XYZ file of C-alpha atoms in Angstrom:
281
model
C 7.558 160.857 2.309
C 8.310 163.310 -0.585
C 5.781 163.275 -3.249
C 7.872 162.628 -6.365
C 7.681 164.921 -9.392
C 5.893 163.257 -12.187
C 7.811 161.831 -15.103
C 5.951 164.583 -17.590
C 7.913 167.290 -15.667
C 11.280 165.595 -15.449
C 11.417 163.915 -18.751
C 11.924 167.149 -20.917
C 14.793 168.183 -18.767
C 16.412 164.743 -19.108
C 15.915 164.865 -22.925
C 17.453 168.031 -23.380
C 20.622 167.053 -21.361
C 20.897 163.517 -23.207
C 20.722 165.701 -26.634
C 23.388 168.200 -25.383
C 25.607 164.969 -24.384
C 25.011 162.837 -27.592
C 25.604 165.693 -29.837
C 25.439 165.128 -33.543
C 26.798 161.474 -33.867
C 25.935 159.964 -30.415
C 28.350 158.082 -28.132
C 31.226 157.333 -30.626
C 33.249 155.615 -27.886
C 30.610 153.109 -27.272
C 29.896 152.569 -30.757
C 33.660 151.795 -31.563
C 34.112 149.674 -28.589
C 31.049 147.880 -27.165
C 29.424 145.131 -29.160
C 25.824 146.127 -30.130
C 24.337 142.952 -28.246
C 26.251 143.517 -25.047
C 24.285 143.827 -21.614
C 25.311 145.374 -18.380
C 24.143 145.454 -14.905
C 25.084 148.485 -12.966
C 24.443 150.033 -9.470
C 24.360 153.827 -8.360
C 25.865 154.295 -5.091
C 26.371 157.207 -2.812
C 30.305 157.998 -2.288
C 29.608 160.767 0.450
C 26.919 161.197 3.135
C 23.856 163.357 1.923
C 20.333 163.430 0.990
C 18.933 161.926 -2.155
C 17.147 163.732 -4.770
C 16.635 163.096 -8.298
C 16.722 159.265 -8.610
C 14.032 159.350 -11.199
C 16.530 161.407 -13.491
C 18.826 158.445 -13.696
C 15.689 156.189 -14.500
C 14.486 158.263 -17.198
C 17.669 158.940 -18.794
C 18.114 155.127 -19.241
C 14.691 154.674 -20.139
C 14.832 157.337 -22.960
C 17.489 155.184 -24.801
C 16.394 151.827 -23.756
C 12.591 151.689 -22.788
C 13.025 147.878 -22.067
C 15.743 148.409 -19.403
C 15.021 147.042 -15.928
C 15.312 149.623 -13.074
C 15.098 148.891 -9.517
C 15.166 151.714 -7.182
C 16.508 150.836 -3.633
C 16.069 154.232 -2.031
C 13.730 157.291 -2.049
C 14.110 160.888 -2.747
C 14.617 162.579 0.705
C 16.416 159.598 2.107
C 19.309 160.261 4.382
C 22.283 158.554 2.553
C 25.747 156.938 4.124
C 28.745 156.470 2.099
C 28.365 153.415 0.091
C 24.788 153.214 0.115
C 23.318 151.480 -3.026
C 20.564 153.661 -4.504
C 19.404 151.598 -7.711
C 20.185 148.659 -9.658
C 19.704 148.361 -13.499
C 20.069 146.082 -16.372
C 19.840 147.260 -19.922
C 21.798 147.232 -23.273
C 25.366 148.414 -22.647
C 25.625 151.144 -25.101
C 22.462 152.686 -23.603
C 23.798 152.525 -19.966
C 27.212 154.169 -20.882
C 25.217 156.988 -22.911
C 22.920 157.799 -20.254
C 25.499 157.521 -17.280
C 26.661 161.075 -17.158
C 23.191 162.783 -17.729
C 21.460 160.859 -14.924
C 24.552 161.429 -12.624
C 24.923 165.037 -13.352
C 21.236 165.744 -12.597
C 21.119 163.322 -9.526
C 24.250 164.857 -8.196
C 23.092 168.341 -8.434
C 19.641 167.798 -7.028
C 21.219 165.563 -4.242
C 23.396 168.319 -3.408
C 20.837 170.725 -2.990
C 18.801 168.358 -0.826
C 21.923 167.811 1.299
C 22.604 171.443 1.729
C 18.865 172.465 2.476
C 18.783 169.516 5.346
C 21.920 171.113 6.783
C 20.072 174.461 7.084
C 16.875 172.953 8.307
C 18.943 171.036 11.016
C 20.784 174.263 11.989
C 17.480 175.823 12.909
C 15.530 172.901 14.419
C 13.331 173.508 17.433
C 13.019 177.380 16.549
C 9.737 176.914 14.401
C 11.430 178.834 11.400
C 10.932 177.608 7.987
C 13.936 177.528 5.539
C 12.741 178.847 2.032
C 14.657 178.921 -1.299
C 14.761 181.796 -3.924
C 14.647 182.274 -7.528
C 18.311 182.158 -7.646
C 17.944 178.602 -9.698
C 19.828 177.249 -12.790
C 18.028 178.268 -15.906
C 15.747 175.311 -17.113
C 16.135 173.451 -13.895
C 13.857 175.543 -11.436
C 11.296 173.101 -10.929
C 13.630 170.240 -10.057
C 15.806 172.335 -7.914
C 12.989 173.326 -6.011
C 11.768 170.117 -5.764
C 15.140 169.209 -4.259
C 14.888 171.690 -1.711
C 11.524 169.964 -0.536
C 13.505 166.644 -0.540
C 15.808 168.513 2.154
C 13.056 169.487 4.257
C 12.975 173.080 3.087
C 9.822 174.973 1.738
C 9.420 176.769 -1.669
C 9.394 180.646 -2.198
C 7.472 181.670 -5.451
C 8.307 179.689 -8.510
C 8.234 182.740 -10.769
C 7.202 186.477 -11.365
C 3.655 185.235 -12.002
C 2.541 183.561 -8.744
C 2.984 186.264 -6.025
C 3.654 189.773 -5.766
C 7.235 190.631 -4.257
C 8.146 194.143 -4.367
C 11.878 194.667 -4.158
C 13.950 197.689 -3.480
C 14.175 198.467 -7.260
C 10.316 198.414 -7.511
C 10.023 200.680 -4.494
C 12.548 203.048 -6.227
C 10.748 203.025 -9.481
C 7.428 203.844 -7.665
C 8.797 206.598 -5.621
C 8.508 204.827 -2.071
C 7.055 202.087 -0.115
C 3.548 203.655 0.130
C 2.830 204.047 -3.338
C 4.295 200.569 -4.186
C 2.115 198.846 -1.849
C -1.063 200.914 -2.579
C -0.537 199.909 -6.241
C 0.156 196.206 -5.598
C -3.014 196.202 -3.416
C -5.128 197.664 -6.180
C -3.958 195.267 -8.625
C -3.616 191.943 -6.495
C -6.276 189.174 -7.171
C -7.836 187.942 -3.905
C -5.658 184.806 -3.995
C -2.303 186.696 -4.830
C -0.332 187.526 -1.796
C 1.795 190.642 -1.647
C 5.247 190.656 -0.255
C 7.632 193.784 0.420
C 11.349 194.028 0.887
C 12.416 196.615 3.522
C 16.043 197.744 4.263
C 15.526 199.380 7.480
C 12.868 199.818 10.447
C 11.916 203.197 8.968
C 10.658 201.317 5.741
C 9.172 198.559 7.833
C 7.156 201.136 9.736
C 5.862 202.831 6.741
C 4.844 199.268 5.310
C 2.971 198.010 8.416
C -0.179 200.347 8.140
C -0.773 198.986 4.497
C -0.952 195.143 5.524
C 1.093 193.409 3.258
C 1.024 189.505 3.587
C 4.753 189.318 4.024
C 7.548 191.653 4.901
C 11.191 190.741 3.706
C 13.856 192.096 6.054
C 16.839 192.478 4.068
C 20.388 192.355 5.549
C 19.012 193.524 8.909
C 21.075 193.169 12.118
C 20.248 190.642 14.628
C 19.355 193.403 16.963
C 16.951 195.120 14.375
C 15.560 191.729 13.694
C 14.635 191.550 17.039
C 13.179 195.146 16.882
C 11.118 194.163 13.747
C 9.623 191.269 15.428
C 8.623 193.417 18.505
C 7.155 196.134 16.288
C 4.946 193.705 14.177
C 3.797 191.629 17.140
C 2.815 188.914 14.850
C 0.526 190.819 12.598
C 2.587 190.007 9.479
C 4.924 187.274 8.277
C 8.320 188.192 8.659
C 10.947 186.846 6.319
C 14.935 187.393 6.973
C 17.109 187.678 3.919
C 20.644 188.340 3.304
C 23.967 187.673 5.296
C 22.527 183.838 5.866
C 24.784 180.939 5.937
C 25.471 177.857 8.056
C 27.211 180.278 10.959
C 24.551 182.754 11.233
C 21.291 180.937 10.414
C 20.426 179.936 13.982
C 21.161 183.294 15.572
C 18.627 184.567 12.893
C 16.079 182.023 13.563
C 16.238 183.014 17.235
C 15.285 186.740 16.835
C 11.670 185.518 16.132
C 11.195 185.767 12.281
C 9.084 183.154 10.705
C 11.026 182.477 7.525
C 14.479 182.545 6.432
C 15.155 182.653 2.808
C 18.407 181.318 1.353
C 19.627 181.933 -1.864
C 22.666 179.482 -1.508
C 20.541 176.517 -1.240
C 20.191 176.448 -5.076
C 23.150 178.922 -6.324
C 26.147 177.458 -4.184
C 25.217 173.791 -3.269
C 28.144 171.559 -4.228
C 26.852 168.289 -5.929
C 26.694 165.217 -4.032
C 29.125 162.417 -5.304
C 27.209 159.735 -6.727
C 28.825 156.839 -8.771
C 27.509 154.295 -11.258
C 29.383 151.139 -11.445
C 29.183 147.637 -13.290
C 27.365 145.144 -10.636
């Protein structure tokens, strides 16, 4: 079971999204058409198969406008969904339901889409022992939620930001004058709890990096043949992460080369939203 994100982390995102949607005057359609005392019972339901993530976004969007709203969750983040599955029921003032509707659906659809795509990648490498991980290619302001959605889909998280691990990319190598000086500087500066990863773009750079014992080596856009050679060269001495050229048609073959991790930027930058609807019950 997925450990849910605490409301404390979700609520600021929900509030910002509500403020964006409500604008300067609020929901003028509901103000004009809906009696102030009207109440509405609704359901959220999946309109396509997928994996659920972000149900609490819908709950918190409604609670922000109507703290007295009754919200009953019927599914959990991480659940596999079939078309038509009812995810939650609520009863609240109609104006609040209508004003919160799109914010909740936008966030839940976005996060469920990420979870759904992640599950497809995880299923594609099943049995290989490879872990599917995300990247920092996330929507500004939504990183924590999007990385949570990756976990809901069965993936694991790469670093959350620039401050929680050292990842030496090709431009760092260029700025430092080579793989060796970059790694030497990183090792000298890293605290004992900070891991050091370096990206290499060929077997020659891999050979240069190995004696300096990085914790992880990212093999960027390696061919399948070179991935297998890299696995043989390292012989389990370092974690190997394959990156670049990864999609659902290639990920299984990459996993079968023997690398331990495959990072996939598409999980968060290219996931289509999952179609979820809200309807009067």
